[in-house]
Short mmCIF file of C-alpha atoms in Angstrom, two decimals:
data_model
loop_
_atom_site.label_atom_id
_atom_site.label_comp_id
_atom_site.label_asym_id
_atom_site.label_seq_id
_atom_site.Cartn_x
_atom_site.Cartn_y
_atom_site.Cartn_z
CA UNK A 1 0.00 0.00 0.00
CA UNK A 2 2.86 2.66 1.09
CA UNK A 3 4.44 1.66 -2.28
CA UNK A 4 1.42 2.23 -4.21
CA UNK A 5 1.12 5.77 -2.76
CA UNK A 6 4.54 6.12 -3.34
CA UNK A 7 4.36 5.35 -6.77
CA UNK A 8 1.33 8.02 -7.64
CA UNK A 9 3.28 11.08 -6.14
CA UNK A 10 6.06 10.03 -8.80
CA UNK A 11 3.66 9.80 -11.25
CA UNK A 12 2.64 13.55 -10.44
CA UNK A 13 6.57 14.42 -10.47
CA UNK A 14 7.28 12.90 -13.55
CA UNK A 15 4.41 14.59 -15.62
CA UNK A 16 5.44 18.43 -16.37
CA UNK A 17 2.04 19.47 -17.95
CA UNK A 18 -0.18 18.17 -15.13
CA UNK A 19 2.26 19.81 -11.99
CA UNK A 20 2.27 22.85 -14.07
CA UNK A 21 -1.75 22.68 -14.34
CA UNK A 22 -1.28 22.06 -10.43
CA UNK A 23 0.44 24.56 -9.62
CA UNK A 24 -1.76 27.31 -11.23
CA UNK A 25 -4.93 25.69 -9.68
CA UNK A 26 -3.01 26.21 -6.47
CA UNK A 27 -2.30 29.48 -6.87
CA UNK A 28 -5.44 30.58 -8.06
CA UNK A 29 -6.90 28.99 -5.05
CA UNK A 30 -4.85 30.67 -2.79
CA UNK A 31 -5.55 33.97 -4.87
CA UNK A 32 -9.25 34.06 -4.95
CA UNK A 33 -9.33 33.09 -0.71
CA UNK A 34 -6.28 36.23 -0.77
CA UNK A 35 -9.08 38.81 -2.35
CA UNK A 36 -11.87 37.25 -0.44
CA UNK A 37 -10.23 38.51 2.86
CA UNK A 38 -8.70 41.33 1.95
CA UNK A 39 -11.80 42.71 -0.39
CA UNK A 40 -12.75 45.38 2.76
CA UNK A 41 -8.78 46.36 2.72
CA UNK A 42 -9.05 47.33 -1.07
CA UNK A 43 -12.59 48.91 -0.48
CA UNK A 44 -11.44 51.16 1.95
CA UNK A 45 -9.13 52.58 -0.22
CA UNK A 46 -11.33 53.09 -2.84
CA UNK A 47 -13.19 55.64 -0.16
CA UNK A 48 -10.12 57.31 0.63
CA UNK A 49 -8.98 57.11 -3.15
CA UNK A 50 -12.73 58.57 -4.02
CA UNK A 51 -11.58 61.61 -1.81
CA UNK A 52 -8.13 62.56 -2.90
CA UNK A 53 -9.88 62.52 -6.78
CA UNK A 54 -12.26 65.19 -5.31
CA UNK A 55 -8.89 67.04 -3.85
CA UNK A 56 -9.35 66.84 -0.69
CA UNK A 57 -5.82 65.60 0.24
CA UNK A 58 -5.15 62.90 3.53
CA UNK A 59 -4.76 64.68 6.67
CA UNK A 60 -6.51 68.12 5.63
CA UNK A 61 -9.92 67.65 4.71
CA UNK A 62 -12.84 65.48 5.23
CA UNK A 63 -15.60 65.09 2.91
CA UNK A 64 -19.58 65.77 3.61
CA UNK A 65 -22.41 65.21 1.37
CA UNK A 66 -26.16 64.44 1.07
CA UNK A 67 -25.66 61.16 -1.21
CA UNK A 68 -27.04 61.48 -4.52
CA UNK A 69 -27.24 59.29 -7.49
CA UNK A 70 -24.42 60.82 -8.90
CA UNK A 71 -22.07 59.85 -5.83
CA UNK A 72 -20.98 56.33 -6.27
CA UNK A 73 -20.06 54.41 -2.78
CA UNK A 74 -21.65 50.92 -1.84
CA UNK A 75 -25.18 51.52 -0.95
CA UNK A 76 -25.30 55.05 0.42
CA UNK A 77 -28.77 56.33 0.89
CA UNK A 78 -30.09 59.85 0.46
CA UNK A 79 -31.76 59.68 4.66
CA UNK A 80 -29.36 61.12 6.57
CA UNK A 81 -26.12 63.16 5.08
CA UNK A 82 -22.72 61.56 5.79
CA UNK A 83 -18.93 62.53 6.15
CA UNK A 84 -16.08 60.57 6.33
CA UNK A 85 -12.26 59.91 5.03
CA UNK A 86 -8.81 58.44 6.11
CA UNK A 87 -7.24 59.15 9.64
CA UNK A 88 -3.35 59.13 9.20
CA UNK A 89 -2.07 57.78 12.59
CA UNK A 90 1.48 57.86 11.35
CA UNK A 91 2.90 60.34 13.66
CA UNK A 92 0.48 60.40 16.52
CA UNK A 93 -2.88 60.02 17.88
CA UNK A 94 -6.00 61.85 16.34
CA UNK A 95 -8.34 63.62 18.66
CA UNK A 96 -12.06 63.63 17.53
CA UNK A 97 -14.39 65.53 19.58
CA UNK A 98 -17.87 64.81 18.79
CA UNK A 99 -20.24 67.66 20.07
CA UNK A 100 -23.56 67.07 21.83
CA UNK A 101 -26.29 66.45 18.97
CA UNK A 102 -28.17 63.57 16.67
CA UNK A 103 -24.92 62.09 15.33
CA UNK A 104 -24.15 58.67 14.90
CA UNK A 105 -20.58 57.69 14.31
CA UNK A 106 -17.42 55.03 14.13
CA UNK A 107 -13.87 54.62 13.76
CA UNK A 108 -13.03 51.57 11.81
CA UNK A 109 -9.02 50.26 11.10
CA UNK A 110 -8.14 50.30 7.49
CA UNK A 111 -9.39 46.96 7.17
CA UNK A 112 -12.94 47.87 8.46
CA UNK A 113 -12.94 46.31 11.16
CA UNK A 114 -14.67 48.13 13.96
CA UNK A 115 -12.74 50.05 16.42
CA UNK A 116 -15.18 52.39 18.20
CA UNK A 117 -18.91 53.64 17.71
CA UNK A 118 -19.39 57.59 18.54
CA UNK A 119 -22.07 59.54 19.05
CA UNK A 120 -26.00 58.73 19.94
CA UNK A 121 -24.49 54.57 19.47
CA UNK A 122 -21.20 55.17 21.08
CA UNK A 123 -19.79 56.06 24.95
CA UNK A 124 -20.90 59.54 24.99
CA UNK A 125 -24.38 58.36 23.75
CA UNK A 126 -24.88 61.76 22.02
CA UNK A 127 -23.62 63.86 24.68
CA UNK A 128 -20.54 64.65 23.18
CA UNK A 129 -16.87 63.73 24.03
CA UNK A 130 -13.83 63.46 22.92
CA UNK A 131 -12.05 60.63 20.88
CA UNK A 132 -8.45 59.64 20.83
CA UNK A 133 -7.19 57.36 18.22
CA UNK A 134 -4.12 55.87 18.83
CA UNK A 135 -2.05 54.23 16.65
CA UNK A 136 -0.64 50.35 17.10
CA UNK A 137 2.31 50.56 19.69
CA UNK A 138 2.08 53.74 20.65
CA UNK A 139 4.87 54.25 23.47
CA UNK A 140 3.40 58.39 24.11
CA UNK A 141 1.84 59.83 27.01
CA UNK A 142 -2.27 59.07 27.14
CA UNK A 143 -3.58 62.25 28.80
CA UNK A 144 -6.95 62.13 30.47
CA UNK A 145 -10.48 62.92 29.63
CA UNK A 146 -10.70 61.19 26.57
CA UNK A 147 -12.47 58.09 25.48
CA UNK A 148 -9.05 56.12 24.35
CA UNK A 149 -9.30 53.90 21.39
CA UNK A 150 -6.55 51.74 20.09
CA UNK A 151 -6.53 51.08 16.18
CA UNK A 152 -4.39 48.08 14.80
CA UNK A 153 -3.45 50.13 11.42
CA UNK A 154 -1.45 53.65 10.59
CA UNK A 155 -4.62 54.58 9.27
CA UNK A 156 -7.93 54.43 10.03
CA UNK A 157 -11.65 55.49 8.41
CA UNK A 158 -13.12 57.97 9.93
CA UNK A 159 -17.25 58.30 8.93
CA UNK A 160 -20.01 59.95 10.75
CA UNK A 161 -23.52 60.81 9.74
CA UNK A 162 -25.68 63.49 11.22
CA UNK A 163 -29.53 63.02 11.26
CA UNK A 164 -31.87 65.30 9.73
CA UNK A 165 -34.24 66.25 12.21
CA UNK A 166 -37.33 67.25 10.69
CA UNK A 167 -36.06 66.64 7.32
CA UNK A 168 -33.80 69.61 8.04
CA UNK A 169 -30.99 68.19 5.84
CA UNK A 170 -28.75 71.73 5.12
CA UNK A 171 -29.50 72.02 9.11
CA UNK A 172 -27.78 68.37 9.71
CA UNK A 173 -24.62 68.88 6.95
CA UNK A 174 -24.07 72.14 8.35
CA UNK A 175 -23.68 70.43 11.81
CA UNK A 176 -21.03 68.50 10.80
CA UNK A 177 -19.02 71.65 11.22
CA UNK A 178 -18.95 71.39 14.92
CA UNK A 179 -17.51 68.08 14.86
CA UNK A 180 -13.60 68.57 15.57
CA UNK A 181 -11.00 66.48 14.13
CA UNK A 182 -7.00 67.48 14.33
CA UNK A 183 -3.44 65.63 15.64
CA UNK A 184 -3.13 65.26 19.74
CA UNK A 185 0.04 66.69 19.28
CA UNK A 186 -1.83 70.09 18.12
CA UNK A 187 -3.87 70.44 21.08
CA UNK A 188 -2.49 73.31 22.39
CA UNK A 189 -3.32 75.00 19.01
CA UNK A 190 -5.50 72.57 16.94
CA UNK A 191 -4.52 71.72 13.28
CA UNK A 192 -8.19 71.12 12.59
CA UNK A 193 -9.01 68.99 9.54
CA UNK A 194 -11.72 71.17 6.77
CA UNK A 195 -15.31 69.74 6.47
CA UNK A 196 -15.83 70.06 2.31
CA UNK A 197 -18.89 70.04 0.92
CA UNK A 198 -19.17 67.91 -2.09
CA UNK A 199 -22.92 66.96 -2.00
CA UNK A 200 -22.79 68.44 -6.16
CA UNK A 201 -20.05 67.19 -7.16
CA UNK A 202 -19.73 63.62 -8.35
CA UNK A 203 -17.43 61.17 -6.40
CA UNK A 204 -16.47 57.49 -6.82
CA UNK A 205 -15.68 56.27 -3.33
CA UNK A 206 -15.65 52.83 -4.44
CA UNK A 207 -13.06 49.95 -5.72
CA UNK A 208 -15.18 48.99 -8.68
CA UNK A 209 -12.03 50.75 -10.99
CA UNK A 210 -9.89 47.66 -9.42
CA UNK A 211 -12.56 45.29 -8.07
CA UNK A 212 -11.77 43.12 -11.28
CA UNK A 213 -8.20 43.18 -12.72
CA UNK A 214 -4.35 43.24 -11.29
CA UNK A 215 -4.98 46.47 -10.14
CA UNK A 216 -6.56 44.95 -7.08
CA UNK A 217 -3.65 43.84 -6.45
CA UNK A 218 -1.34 46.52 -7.57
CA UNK A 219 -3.26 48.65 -4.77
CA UNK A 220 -3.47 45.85 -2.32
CA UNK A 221 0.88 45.78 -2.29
CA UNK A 222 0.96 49.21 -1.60
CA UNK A 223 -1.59 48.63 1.51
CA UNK A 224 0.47 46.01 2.92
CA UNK A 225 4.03 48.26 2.15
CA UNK A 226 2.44 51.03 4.41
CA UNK A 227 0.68 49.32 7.28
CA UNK A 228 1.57 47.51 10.28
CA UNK A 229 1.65 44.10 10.72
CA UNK A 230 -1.93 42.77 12.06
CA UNK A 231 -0.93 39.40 14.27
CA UNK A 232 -3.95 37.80 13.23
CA UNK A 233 -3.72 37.91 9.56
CA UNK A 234 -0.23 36.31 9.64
CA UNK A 235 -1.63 32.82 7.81
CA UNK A 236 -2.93 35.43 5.28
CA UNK A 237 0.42 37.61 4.93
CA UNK A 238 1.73 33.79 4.29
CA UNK A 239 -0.88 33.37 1.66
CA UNK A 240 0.16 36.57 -0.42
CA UNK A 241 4.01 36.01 0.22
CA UNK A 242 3.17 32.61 -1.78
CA UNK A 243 1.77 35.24 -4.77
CA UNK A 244 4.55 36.77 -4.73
CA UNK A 245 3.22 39.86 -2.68
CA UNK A 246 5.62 40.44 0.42
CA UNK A 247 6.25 43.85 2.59
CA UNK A 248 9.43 44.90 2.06
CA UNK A 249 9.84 43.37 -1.52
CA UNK A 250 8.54 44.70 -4.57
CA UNK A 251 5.39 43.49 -6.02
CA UNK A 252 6.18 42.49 -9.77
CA UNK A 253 4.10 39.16 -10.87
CA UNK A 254 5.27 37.62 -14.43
CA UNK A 255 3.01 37.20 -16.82
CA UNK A 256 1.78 33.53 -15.52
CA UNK A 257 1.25 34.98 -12.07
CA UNK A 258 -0.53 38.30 -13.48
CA UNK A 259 -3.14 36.22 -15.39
CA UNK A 260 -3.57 34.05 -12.18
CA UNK A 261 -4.43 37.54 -10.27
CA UNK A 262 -6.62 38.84 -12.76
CA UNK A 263 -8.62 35.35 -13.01
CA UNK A 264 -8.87 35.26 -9.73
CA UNK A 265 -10.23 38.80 -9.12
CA UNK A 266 -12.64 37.95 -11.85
CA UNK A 267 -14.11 34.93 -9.98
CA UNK A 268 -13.25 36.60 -6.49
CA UNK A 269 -15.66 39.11 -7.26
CA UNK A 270 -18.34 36.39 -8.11
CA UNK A 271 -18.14 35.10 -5.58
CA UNK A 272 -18.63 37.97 -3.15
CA UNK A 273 -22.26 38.69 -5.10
CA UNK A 274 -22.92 35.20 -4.81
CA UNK A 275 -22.76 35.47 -1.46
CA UNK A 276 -24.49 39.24 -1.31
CA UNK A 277 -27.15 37.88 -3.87
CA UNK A 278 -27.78 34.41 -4.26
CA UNK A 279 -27.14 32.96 -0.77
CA UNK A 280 -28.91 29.65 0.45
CA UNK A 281 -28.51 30.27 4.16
CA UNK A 282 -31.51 29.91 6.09
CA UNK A 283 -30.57 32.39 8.38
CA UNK A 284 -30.45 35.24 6.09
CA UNK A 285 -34.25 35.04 5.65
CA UNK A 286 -35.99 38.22 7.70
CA UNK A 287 -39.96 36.58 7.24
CA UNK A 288 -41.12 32.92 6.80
CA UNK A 289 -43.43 33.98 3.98
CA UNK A 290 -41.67 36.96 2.73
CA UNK A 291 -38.30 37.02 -0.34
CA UNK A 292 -36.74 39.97 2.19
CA UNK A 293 -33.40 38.93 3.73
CA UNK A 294 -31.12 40.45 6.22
CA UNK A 295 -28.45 42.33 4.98
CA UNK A 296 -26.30 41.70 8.20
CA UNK A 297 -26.10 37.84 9.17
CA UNK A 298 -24.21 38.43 12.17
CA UNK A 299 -26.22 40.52 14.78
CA UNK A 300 -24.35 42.34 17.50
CA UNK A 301 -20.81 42.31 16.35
CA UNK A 302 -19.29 45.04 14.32
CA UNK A 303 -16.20 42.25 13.08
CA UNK A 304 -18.62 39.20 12.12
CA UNK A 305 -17.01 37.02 14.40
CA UNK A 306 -19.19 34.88 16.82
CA UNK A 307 -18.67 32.86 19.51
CA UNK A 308 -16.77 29.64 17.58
CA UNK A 309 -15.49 31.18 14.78
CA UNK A 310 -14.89 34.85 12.20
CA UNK A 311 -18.29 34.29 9.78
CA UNK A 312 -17.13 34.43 6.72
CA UNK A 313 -20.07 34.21 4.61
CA UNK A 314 -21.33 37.30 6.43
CA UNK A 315 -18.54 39.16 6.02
CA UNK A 316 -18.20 38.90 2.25
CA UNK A 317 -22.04 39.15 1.75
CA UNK A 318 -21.73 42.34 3.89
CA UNK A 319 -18.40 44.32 2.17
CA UNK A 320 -19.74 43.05 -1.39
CA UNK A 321 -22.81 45.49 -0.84
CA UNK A 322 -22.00 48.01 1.99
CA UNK A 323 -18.61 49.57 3.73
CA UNK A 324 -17.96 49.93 7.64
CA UNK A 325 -18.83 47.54 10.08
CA UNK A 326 -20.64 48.22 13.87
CA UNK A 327 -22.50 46.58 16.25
CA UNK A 328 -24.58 49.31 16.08
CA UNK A 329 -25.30 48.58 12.36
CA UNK A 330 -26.44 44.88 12.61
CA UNK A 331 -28.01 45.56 16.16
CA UNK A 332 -31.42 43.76 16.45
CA UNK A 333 -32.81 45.34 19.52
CA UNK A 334 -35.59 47.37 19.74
CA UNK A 335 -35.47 51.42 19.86
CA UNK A 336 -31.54 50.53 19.03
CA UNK A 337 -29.81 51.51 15.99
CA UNK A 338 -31.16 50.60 12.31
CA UNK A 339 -32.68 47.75 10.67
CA UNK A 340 -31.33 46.84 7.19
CA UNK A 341 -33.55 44.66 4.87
CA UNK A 342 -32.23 43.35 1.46
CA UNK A 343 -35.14 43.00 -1.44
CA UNK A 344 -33.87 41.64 -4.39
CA UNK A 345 -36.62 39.35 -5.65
CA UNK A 346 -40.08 39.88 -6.80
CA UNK A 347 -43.24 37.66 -5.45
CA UNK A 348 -42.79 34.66 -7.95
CA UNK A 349 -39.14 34.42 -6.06
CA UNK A 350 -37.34 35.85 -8.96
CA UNK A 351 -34.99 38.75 -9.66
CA UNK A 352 -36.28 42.34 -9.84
CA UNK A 353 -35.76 43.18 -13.75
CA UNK A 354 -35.34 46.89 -14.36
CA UNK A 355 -37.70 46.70 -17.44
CA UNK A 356 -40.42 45.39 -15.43
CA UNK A 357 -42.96 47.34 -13.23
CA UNK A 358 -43.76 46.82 -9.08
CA UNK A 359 -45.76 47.58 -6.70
CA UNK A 360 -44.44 47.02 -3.34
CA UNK A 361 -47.28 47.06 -0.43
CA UNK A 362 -46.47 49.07 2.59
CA UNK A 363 -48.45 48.93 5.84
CA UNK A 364 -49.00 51.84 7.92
CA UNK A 365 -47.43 52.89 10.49
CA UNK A 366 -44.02 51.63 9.89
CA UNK A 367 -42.69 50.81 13.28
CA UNK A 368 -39.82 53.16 13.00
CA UNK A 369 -39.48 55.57 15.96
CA UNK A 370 -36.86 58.15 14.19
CA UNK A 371 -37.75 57.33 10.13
CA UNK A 372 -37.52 54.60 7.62
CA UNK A 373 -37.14 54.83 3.78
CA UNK A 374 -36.56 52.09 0.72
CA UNK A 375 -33.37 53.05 -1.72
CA UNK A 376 -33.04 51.52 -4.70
CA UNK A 377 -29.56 50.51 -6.00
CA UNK A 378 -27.94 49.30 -9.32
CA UNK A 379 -26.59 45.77 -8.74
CA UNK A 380 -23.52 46.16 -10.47
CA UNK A 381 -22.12 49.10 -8.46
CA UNK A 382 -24.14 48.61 -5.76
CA UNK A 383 -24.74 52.52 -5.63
CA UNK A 384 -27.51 54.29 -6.19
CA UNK A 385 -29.40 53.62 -9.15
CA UNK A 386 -28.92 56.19 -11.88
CA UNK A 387 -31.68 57.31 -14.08
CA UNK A 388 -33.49 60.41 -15.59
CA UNK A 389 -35.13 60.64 -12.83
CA UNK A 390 -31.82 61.84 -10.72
CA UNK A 391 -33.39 60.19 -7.73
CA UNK A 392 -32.87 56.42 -5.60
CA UNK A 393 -35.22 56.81 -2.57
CA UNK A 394 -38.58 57.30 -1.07
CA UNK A 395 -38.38 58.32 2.28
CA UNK A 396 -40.95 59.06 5.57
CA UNK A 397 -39.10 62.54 6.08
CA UNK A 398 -39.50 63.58 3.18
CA UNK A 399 -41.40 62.00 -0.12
CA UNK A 400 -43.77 59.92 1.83
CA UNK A 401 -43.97 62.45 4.84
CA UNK A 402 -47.89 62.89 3.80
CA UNK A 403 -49.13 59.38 4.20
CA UNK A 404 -49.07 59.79 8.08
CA UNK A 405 -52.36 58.45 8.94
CA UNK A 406 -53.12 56.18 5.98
CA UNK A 407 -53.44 52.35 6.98
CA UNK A 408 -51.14 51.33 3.95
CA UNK A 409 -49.03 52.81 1.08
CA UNK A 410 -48.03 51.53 -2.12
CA UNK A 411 -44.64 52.48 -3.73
CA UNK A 412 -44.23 52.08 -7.21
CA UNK A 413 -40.63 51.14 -9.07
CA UNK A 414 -40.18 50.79 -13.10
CA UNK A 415 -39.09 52.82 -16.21
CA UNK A 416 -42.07 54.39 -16.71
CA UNK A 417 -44.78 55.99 -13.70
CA UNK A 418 -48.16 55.21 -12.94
CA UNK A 419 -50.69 57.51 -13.16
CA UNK A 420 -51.05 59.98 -10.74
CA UNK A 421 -48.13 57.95 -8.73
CA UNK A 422 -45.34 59.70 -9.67
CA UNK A 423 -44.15 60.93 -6.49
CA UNK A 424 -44.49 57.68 -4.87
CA UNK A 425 -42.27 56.16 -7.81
CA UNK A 426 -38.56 54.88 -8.38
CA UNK A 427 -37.38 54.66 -12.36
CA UNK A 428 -35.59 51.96 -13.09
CA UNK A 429 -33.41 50.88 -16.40
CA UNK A 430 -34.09 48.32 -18.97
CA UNK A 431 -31.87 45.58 -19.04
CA UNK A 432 -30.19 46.18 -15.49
CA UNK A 433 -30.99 44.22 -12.11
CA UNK A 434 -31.44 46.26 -9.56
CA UNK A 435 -32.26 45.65 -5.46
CA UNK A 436 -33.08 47.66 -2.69
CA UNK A 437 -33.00 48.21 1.47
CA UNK A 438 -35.58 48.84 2.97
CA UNK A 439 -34.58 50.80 6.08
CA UNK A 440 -35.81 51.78 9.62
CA UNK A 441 -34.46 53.53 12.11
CA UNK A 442 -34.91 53.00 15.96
CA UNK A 443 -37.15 50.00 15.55
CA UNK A 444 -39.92 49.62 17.52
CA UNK A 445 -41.00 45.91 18.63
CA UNK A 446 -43.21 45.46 15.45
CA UNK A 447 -40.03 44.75 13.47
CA UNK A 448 -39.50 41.95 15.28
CA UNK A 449 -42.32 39.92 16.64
CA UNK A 450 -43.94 39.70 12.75
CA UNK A 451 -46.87 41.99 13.84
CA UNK A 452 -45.46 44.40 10.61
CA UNK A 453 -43.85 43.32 7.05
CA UNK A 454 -43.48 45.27 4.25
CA UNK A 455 -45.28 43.05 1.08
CA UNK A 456 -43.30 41.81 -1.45
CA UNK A 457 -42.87 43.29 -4.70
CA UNK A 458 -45.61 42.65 -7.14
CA UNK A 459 -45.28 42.90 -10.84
CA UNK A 460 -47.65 45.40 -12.62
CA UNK A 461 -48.75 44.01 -15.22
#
């Protein structure tokens, strides 16, 4: 028997065109698990990326904007304005102080994993505070009075989001001002980082430019050349040394390697939809008799790891759709946080077809106790859908704030409008998929014992 096994791995040695065929199966294997885990890494930078295209350079300025159509970034949404960018930890801890006020923020490393919520979800629970980032092995002095937070990377994301109250949405952006962001080692006179308003200007804060070629890669090298080591992510550091991709050496695949990285950020990024869009996991389900799924499959935990093991499938089905992770963003408690539901089929269990017409049946009152809203979004860029129309949502503060009262609404979504529907309508494209969240925020306990659901969508015939 030993001889016998003996005998096959000679086989294998002796036959060029099969090891060869071996080898690149290996690789490729190794590749597509390689841009599996580090998909968030490359995501993040597409955000930071998205802002030094606008000019607003590292260190200097942060970005705020009411999300539009024309801003492209994994499933913004038009409720509540945002602001966000890169904190450079390189030289010292960042101080953010976070006034009193309706905000809701997070630090997150440059891997997106969760370092600390702010704001109405974080310590100072919307009493305002202030922040210190600290960079991994800091040796300073940690002065006192701040809430101290210890990111593994040189930089981290930085991304808050004010909320409108009363639909006052140049009231909530121009908040943003007050928030404070500028080097500890400035206190004394702070070197306070610019707010920019780029609500009209359009902005790609994604990685869909490298999401599918070697320039996933080509960015990914430059990560890992800049950042600290992460402990944890040592068996994958092993896994891109075996690419060729090592900190410290330069990154220059041949041409058999460079095909191997391209094919496998081809099927790489399949597989991250698959998992966003076509997953069989019973658990992702939000209703027994209902096509809407959770977006989040982990609840509670802002790094997708649970008790046994780091969910994998929920992480990719997450970072293939949105960006940042939270607790306070997959939080399933009531008056807590935000619900996120995923509809992407219509009522025969099928995908929603841009060139077909819904209805989608809304009972009244949504048990939201802030707001809710339904975005749609293109599935290929997962951003807000672009049309004629210039428009991706239907919101409670502000399209549907006149059905208070009603028993029911029905929303309409399809390239042309119904009659004397038009403001309850979303235009879709011909020929493009398309899915949206349906979203509510502070949840009251009808979101959760089944007493309310949101109908599913219904073709118009």
């Amino acid at each position: 028997m030993e001889q016998a096994i003996f005998d096959k791995s000679v086989d294998v040695i002796r036959e060029p065109i099969k090891t060869e065929q071996t080898r690149d199966a290996q690789d490729l294997q190794r590749a597509i698990i390689a841009y599996r885990f580090w998909y968030p890494t490359v995501s993040a930078e597409g955000i930071f990326q998205g802002n030094r295209d606008a000019g607003l350079k590292d260190g200097e300025a942060i970005p705020i904007l009411s999300a539009q159509p024309h801003h492209v970034g994994f499933t913004l949404n038009s409720d509540t304005p945002y602001g966000g960018g890169p904190l450079d930890l390189s030289d010292g801890p960042i101080v953010v102080e976070m006034p009193p006020g309706p905000y809701i923020g997070l630090v997150d490393d440059r891997h997106q994993r969760w370092v600390v919520d702010m704001g109405i979800p974080g310590p100072d629970a919307g009493k305002g505070g202030k922040y210190l980032i600290v960079p991994p092995d800091y040796e300073g002095e940690i002065p006192e009075g701040y809430y101290v937070c210890h990111c593994p990377s040189l930089m981290a994301l930085f991304a808050v989001r004010a909320l409108p109250i009363e639909g006052d949405v140049d009231g909530a952006l121009e908040s943003m001002h007050a928030i404070k962001v500028y080097p500890l080692s400035s206190k004394g006179l702070p070197k306070l980082l610019r707010f920019v308003d780029v609500t009209s200007k359009p902005v790609d804060m994604s990685l869909l430019r490298w999401e599918d070629n070697l320039d996933f890669w080509k960015v990914l090298s430059r990560i890992i050349e800049e950042e600290s080591v992460i402990d944890e992510f040592r068996p994958m550091y092993g896994i891109l040394a075996s690419l060729g991709m090592e900190r410290g050496k330069p990154f220059a695949p041949n041409r058999r390697m460079s095909d191997i990285l391209t094919e496998a950020a081809v099927e790489g990024r399949k597989q991250m939809l698959m998992s966003a869009f076509a997953s069989t996991r019973p658990d992702r389900m939000a209703w027994r008799d209902r096509y809407w799924e959770w977006v989040g499959l982990v609840s509670d935990n802002g790094n997708f790891e649970t008790p046994n093991f780091l969910d994998m499938e929920a992480k990719d089905r997450w970072f293939a759709q949105a960006i940042v992770g939270s607790p306070a963003m997959f939080r399933r408690k009531e008056g807590q946080g935000s619900l996120y539901w995923l509809g992407l089929r219509e009522s025969d269990g099928s995908y929603l077809d841009g060139s077909k017409t819904y209805r989608l049946n809304v009972p009244l009152p949504v048990p939201a106790s802030l707001f809710w809203s339904v975005t749609v979004y293109d599935t290929i860029t997962r951003s807000e859908i672009q049309t004629d129309q210039n428009k991706a949502a239907l919101r409670s503060l502000f399209e549907l704030k006149d059905v208070d009262g009603s028993k029911m609404v029905d929303l309409y979504f399809g390239p042309q409008p119904p009659a004397k529907k038009e403001h309850l309508w979303i235009q879709t494209v011909p020929g493009r998929e398309w899915f949206c969240y349906f979203r509510i925020y502070g949840p009251k306990q009808a979101a959760f014992d089944e007493s309310w659901k949101p109908g599913d969508f219904e073709e118009v015939k």
